[in-house]
Each structure stands twice: as C-alpha cells, then as structure tokens.
Short mmCIF file of C-alpha atoms in Angstrom, two decimals:
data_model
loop_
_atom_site.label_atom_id
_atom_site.label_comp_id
_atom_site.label_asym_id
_atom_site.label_seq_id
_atom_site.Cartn_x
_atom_site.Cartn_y
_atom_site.Cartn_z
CA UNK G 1 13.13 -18.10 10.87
CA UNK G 2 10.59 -17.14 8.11
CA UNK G 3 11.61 -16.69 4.64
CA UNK G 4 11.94 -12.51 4.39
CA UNK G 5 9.89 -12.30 1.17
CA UNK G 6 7.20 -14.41 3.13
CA UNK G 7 6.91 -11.75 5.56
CA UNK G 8 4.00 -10.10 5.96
CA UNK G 9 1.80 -8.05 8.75
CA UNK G 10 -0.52 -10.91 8.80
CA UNK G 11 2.04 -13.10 9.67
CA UNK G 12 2.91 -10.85 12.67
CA UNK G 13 -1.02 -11.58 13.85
CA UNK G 14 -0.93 -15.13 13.06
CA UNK G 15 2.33 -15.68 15.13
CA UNK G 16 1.17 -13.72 17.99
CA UNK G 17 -1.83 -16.22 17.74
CA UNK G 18 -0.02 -19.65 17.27
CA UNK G 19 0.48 -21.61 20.12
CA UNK G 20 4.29 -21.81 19.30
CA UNK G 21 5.32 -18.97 17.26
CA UNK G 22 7.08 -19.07 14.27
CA UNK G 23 8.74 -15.90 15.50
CA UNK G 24 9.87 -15.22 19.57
CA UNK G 25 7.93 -11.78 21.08
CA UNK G 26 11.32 -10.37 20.63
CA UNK G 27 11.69 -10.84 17.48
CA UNK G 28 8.58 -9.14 16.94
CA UNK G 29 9.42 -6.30 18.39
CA UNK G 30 12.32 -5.62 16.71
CA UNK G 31 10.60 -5.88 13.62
CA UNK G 32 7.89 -3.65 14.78
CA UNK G 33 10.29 -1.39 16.05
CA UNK G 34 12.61 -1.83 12.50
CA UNK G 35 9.36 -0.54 10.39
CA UNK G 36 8.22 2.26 12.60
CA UNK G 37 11.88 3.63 12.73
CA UNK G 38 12.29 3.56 8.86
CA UNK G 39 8.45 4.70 8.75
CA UNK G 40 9.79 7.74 10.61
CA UNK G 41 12.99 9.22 9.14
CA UNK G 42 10.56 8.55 5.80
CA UNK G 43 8.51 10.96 7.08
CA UNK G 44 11.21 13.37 7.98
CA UNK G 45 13.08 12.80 5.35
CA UNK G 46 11.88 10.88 2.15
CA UNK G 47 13.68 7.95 0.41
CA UNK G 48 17.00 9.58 1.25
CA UNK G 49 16.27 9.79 4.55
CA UNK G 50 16.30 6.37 5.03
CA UNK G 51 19.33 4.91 5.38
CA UNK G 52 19.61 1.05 7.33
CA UNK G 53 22.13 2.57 9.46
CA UNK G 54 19.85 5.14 11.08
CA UNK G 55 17.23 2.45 10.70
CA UNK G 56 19.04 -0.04 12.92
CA UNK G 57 20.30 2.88 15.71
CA UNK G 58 16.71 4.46 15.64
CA UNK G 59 15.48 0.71 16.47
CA UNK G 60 17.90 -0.22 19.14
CA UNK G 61 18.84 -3.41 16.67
CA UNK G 62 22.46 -4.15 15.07
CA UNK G 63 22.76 -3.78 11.40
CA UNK G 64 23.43 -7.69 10.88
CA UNK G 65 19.85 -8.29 12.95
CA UNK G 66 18.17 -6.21 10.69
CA UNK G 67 19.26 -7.67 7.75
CA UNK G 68 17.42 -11.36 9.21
CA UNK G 69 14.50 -9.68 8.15
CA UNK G 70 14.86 -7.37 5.61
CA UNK G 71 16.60 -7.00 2.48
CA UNK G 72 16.74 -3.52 1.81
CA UNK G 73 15.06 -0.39 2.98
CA UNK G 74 13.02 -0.70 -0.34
CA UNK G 75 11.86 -3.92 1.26
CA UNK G 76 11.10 -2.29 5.12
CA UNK G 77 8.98 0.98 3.32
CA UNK G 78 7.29 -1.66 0.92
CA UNK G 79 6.03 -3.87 4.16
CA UNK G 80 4.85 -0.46 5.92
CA UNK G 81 2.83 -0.03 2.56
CA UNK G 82 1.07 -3.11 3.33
CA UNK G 83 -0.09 -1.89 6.43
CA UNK G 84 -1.20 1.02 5.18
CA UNK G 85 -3.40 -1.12 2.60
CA UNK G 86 -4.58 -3.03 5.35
CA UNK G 87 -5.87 -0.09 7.13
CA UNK G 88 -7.61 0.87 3.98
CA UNK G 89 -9.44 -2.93 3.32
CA UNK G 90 -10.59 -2.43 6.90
CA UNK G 91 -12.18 0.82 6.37
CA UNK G 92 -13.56 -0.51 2.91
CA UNK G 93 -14.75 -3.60 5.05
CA UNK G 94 -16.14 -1.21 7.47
CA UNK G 95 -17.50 1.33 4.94
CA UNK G 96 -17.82 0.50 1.52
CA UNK G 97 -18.39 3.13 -1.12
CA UNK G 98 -21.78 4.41 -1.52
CA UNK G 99 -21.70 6.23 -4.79
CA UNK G 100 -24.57 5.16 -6.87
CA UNK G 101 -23.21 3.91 -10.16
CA UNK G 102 -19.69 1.97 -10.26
CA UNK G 103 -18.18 5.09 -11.85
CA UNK G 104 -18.74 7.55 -8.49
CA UNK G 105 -18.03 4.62 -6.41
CA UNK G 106 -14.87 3.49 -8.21
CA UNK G 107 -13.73 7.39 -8.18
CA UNK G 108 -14.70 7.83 -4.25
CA UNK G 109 -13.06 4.45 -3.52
CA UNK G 110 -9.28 6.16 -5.55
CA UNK G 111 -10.28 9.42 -3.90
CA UNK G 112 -9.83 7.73 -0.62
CA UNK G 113 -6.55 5.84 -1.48
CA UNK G 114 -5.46 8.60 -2.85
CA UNK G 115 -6.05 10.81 0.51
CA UNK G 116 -4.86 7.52 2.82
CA UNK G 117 -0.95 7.64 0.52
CA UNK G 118 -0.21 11.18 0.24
CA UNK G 119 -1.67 13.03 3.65
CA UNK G 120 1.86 12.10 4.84
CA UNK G 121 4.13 13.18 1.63
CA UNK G 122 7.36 12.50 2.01
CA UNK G 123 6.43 8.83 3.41
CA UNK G 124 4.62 8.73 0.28
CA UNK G 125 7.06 9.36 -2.13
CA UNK G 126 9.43 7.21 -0.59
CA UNK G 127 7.01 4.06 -0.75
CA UNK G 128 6.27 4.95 -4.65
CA UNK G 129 9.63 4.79 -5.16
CA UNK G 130 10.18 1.90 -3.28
CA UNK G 131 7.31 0.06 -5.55
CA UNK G 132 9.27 1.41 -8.86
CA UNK G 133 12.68 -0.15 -8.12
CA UNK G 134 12.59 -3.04 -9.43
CA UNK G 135 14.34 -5.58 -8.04
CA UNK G 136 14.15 -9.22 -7.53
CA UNK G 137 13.97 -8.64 -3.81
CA UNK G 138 10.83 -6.42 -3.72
CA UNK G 139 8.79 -8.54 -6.68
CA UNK G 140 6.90 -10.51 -4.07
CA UNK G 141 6.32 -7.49 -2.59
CA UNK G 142 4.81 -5.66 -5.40
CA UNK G 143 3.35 -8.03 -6.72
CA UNK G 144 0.43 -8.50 -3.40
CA UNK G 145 0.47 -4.92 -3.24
CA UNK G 146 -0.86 -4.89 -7.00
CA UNK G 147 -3.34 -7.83 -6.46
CA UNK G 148 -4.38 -6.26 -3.37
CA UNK G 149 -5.53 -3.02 -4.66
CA UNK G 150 -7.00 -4.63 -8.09
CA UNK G 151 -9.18 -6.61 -5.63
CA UNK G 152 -9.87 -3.29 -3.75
CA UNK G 153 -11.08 -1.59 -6.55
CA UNK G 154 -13.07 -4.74 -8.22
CA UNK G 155 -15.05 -4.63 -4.56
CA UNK G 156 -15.48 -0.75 -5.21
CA UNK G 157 -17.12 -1.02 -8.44
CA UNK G 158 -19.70 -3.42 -6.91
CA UNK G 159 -20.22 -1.23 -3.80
CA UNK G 160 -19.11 -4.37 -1.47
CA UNK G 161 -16.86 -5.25 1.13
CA UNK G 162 -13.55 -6.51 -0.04
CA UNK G 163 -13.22 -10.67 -0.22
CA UNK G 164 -11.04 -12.76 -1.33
CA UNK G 165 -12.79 -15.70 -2.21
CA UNK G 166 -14.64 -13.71 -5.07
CA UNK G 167 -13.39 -14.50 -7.96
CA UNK G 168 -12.44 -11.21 -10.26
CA UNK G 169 -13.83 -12.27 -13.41
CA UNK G 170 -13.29 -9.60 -16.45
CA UNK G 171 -13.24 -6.50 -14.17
CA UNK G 172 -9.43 -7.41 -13.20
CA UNK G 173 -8.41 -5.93 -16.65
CA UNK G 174 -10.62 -2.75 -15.42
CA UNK G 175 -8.81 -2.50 -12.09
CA UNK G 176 -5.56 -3.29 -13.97
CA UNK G 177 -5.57 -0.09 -16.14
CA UNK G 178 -7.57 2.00 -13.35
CA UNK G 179 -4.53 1.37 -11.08
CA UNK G 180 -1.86 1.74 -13.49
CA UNK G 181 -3.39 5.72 -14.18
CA UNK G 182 -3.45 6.03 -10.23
CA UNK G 183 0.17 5.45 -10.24
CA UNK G 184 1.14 7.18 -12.98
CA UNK G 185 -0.61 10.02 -11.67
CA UNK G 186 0.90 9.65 -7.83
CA UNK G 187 3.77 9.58 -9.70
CA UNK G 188 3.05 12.92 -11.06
CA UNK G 189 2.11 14.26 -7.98
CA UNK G 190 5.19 13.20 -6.22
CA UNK G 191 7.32 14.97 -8.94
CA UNK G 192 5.54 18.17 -8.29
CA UNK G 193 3.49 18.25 -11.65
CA UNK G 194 0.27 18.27 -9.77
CA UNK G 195 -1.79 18.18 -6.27
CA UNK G 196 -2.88 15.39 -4.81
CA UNK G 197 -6.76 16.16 -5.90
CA UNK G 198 -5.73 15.64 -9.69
CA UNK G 199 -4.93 12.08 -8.94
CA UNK G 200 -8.51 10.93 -8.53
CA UNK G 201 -9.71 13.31 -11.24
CA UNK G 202 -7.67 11.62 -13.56
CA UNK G 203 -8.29 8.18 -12.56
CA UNK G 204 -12.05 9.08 -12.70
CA UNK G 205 -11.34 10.13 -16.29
CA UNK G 206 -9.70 7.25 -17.49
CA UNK G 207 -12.47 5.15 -15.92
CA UNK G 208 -15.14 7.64 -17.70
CA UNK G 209 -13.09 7.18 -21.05
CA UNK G 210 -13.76 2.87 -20.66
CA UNK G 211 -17.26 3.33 -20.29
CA UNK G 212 -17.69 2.39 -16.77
CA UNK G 213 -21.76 3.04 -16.03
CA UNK G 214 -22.44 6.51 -14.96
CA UNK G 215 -26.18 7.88 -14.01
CA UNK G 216 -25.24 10.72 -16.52
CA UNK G 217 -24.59 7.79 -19.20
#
C-alpha cells in the first residue's frame, strides 16, 4: 500500500495508468468515495461537520479501512484541496491571465483563487482550517499546497501557463508574501470580518505596496 502522506490525486491517475497498479480499482474507489463523502458533510456542515464516523458510513467503508489511507479528516479535506488546486492549474494552463502588467495579472490570477475557495463556504472554511492545524501528519500536505500556489502565482506574474520545470528565481519571495496576505485575508473572511471581494483587494494592495509594475506606475 502507498505511504498515506505520499498520496496524492496524481497518484490516483498514474495508478489507473500503470500496468499493475500500485492500488486495486477498489481501493480507488473507496478513496474516491472517502473524499467526496467528507467533501460533502463539509459542505453541509463545516469542519464540525466532519466527523470520520459519518465519513466512513457516508462512504460505505469501515472506520479501520479508512484509516489505511488517511490520517485524520484534516488529512481527507487537505487532499480534496489539492484537487481543487488542480482544477485551478488546469484552467491557468488553459487560460492564463491576461492583465497587462504583472500587477492586474497577479490580482486577476488571486481574484480567481479567491472565487474557486470560497463559492462553496463552509467547504472553505473547513479546508483553511485544515491547512492551519498544524500537525506532523498534514506538513507534507501543506507544504505542496504552498509550493503549488507560489508556482501559480510566479506563472501569473509572467502571464504564462504554469510549469514546473521553470525555475522560480527571486519572484518566490514575491509569491511567498503575496500568498501569506491571501491567507490571512481568507482567514478574515472566514471569521466574518469581511466578503470574499476584500480578499483580492487586499492581496492586490500588498502587491501594489512591493512595487510590482503597474501601467499607472
């Protein structure tokens, strides 16, 4: 069986490809059906509303089978976060941003994140929280999550397609403070302190505030 912290959607793809999976079609589905159930009651319900228990009868899978593949409900919200940044690299693959300085692309590119995370609240909130807990368990986690979007948003600033094989160069600090004042703010939002609009407006400020090229500039 894979290691859990090593489990990703792309391994999902790849082991539907291999010609002997790593993983049986059963097991699949029961960790397809494991994420969608705990994607759910997050929606219906938040972070509270996720409890492994419900998890486990919702997806037709004993508690102890559930636990093969994830730790903790933390860990099942944080791997349906990586699909949902998936989703977004393929529509930044698809459509890059096409503001015409790197500040109006960088703020359209957190303007759609922004929309993409909290058009479904409650599943939002629970999958910020899930990134703030903290624990050994979810660091692998968070941590591709975090180099995942500062790659995002490097690609925004140059108005390209997301890759992987470009190297960042200085503009990782950039992305580094541009997507710790996206969180913060989500944060905010999530709290009640703000709508979801502000989020982007802020970000755009901060990235106004470092100087990031602007026509108006």
């Amino acid at each position: 069986m894979l290691a859990r912290a090593r489990f990703e959607p792309t391994d999902l793809r790849a082991a539907r490809r291999a010609p002997v999976a790593r993983l049986a079609a059963s097991q699949l589905s029961r960790v397809r059906r494991i994420v969608d159930a705990a994607v759910r009651l997050a929606d219906e319900g938040g972070f509270e509303g996720v409890r492994l228990r419900d998890v486990a009868d919702a997806s037709e899978v004993a508690l102890g089978t559930l636990y093969k593949y994830f730790h903790s409900k933390e860990d099942i919200l944080l791997f349906a976060l990586t699909e949902e940044v998936e989703r977004l690299e393929a529509a930044m693959t698809e459509s890059p941003p096409t503001g015409g300085t790197p500040l109006a692309r960088v703020t359209q590119f957190f303007e759609r994140a922004t929309r993409s995370l909290t058009r479904r609240p409650q599943f939002a909130r629970a999958v910020l929280r899930s990134l703030a807990c903290g624990t050994s368990e979810t660091l692998v986690r968070v941590s591709r999550f975090h180099c995942r979007m500062t790659r995002l948003i490097v690609a925004s600033l140059h108005g390209a397609p997301p890759d992987s094989r470009t190297p960042l160069g200085p503009e990782r600090d950039v992305a580094f403070i541009l997507q710790n004042v996206w969180f913060a703010s989500l944060i905010g939002w999530a709290g009640g302190l703000h709508q979801a609009r502000v989020v982007s407006q802020r970000v755009r400020t901060a990235a106004a505030l470092m100087r990031i090229p602007d026509e108006e500039d």
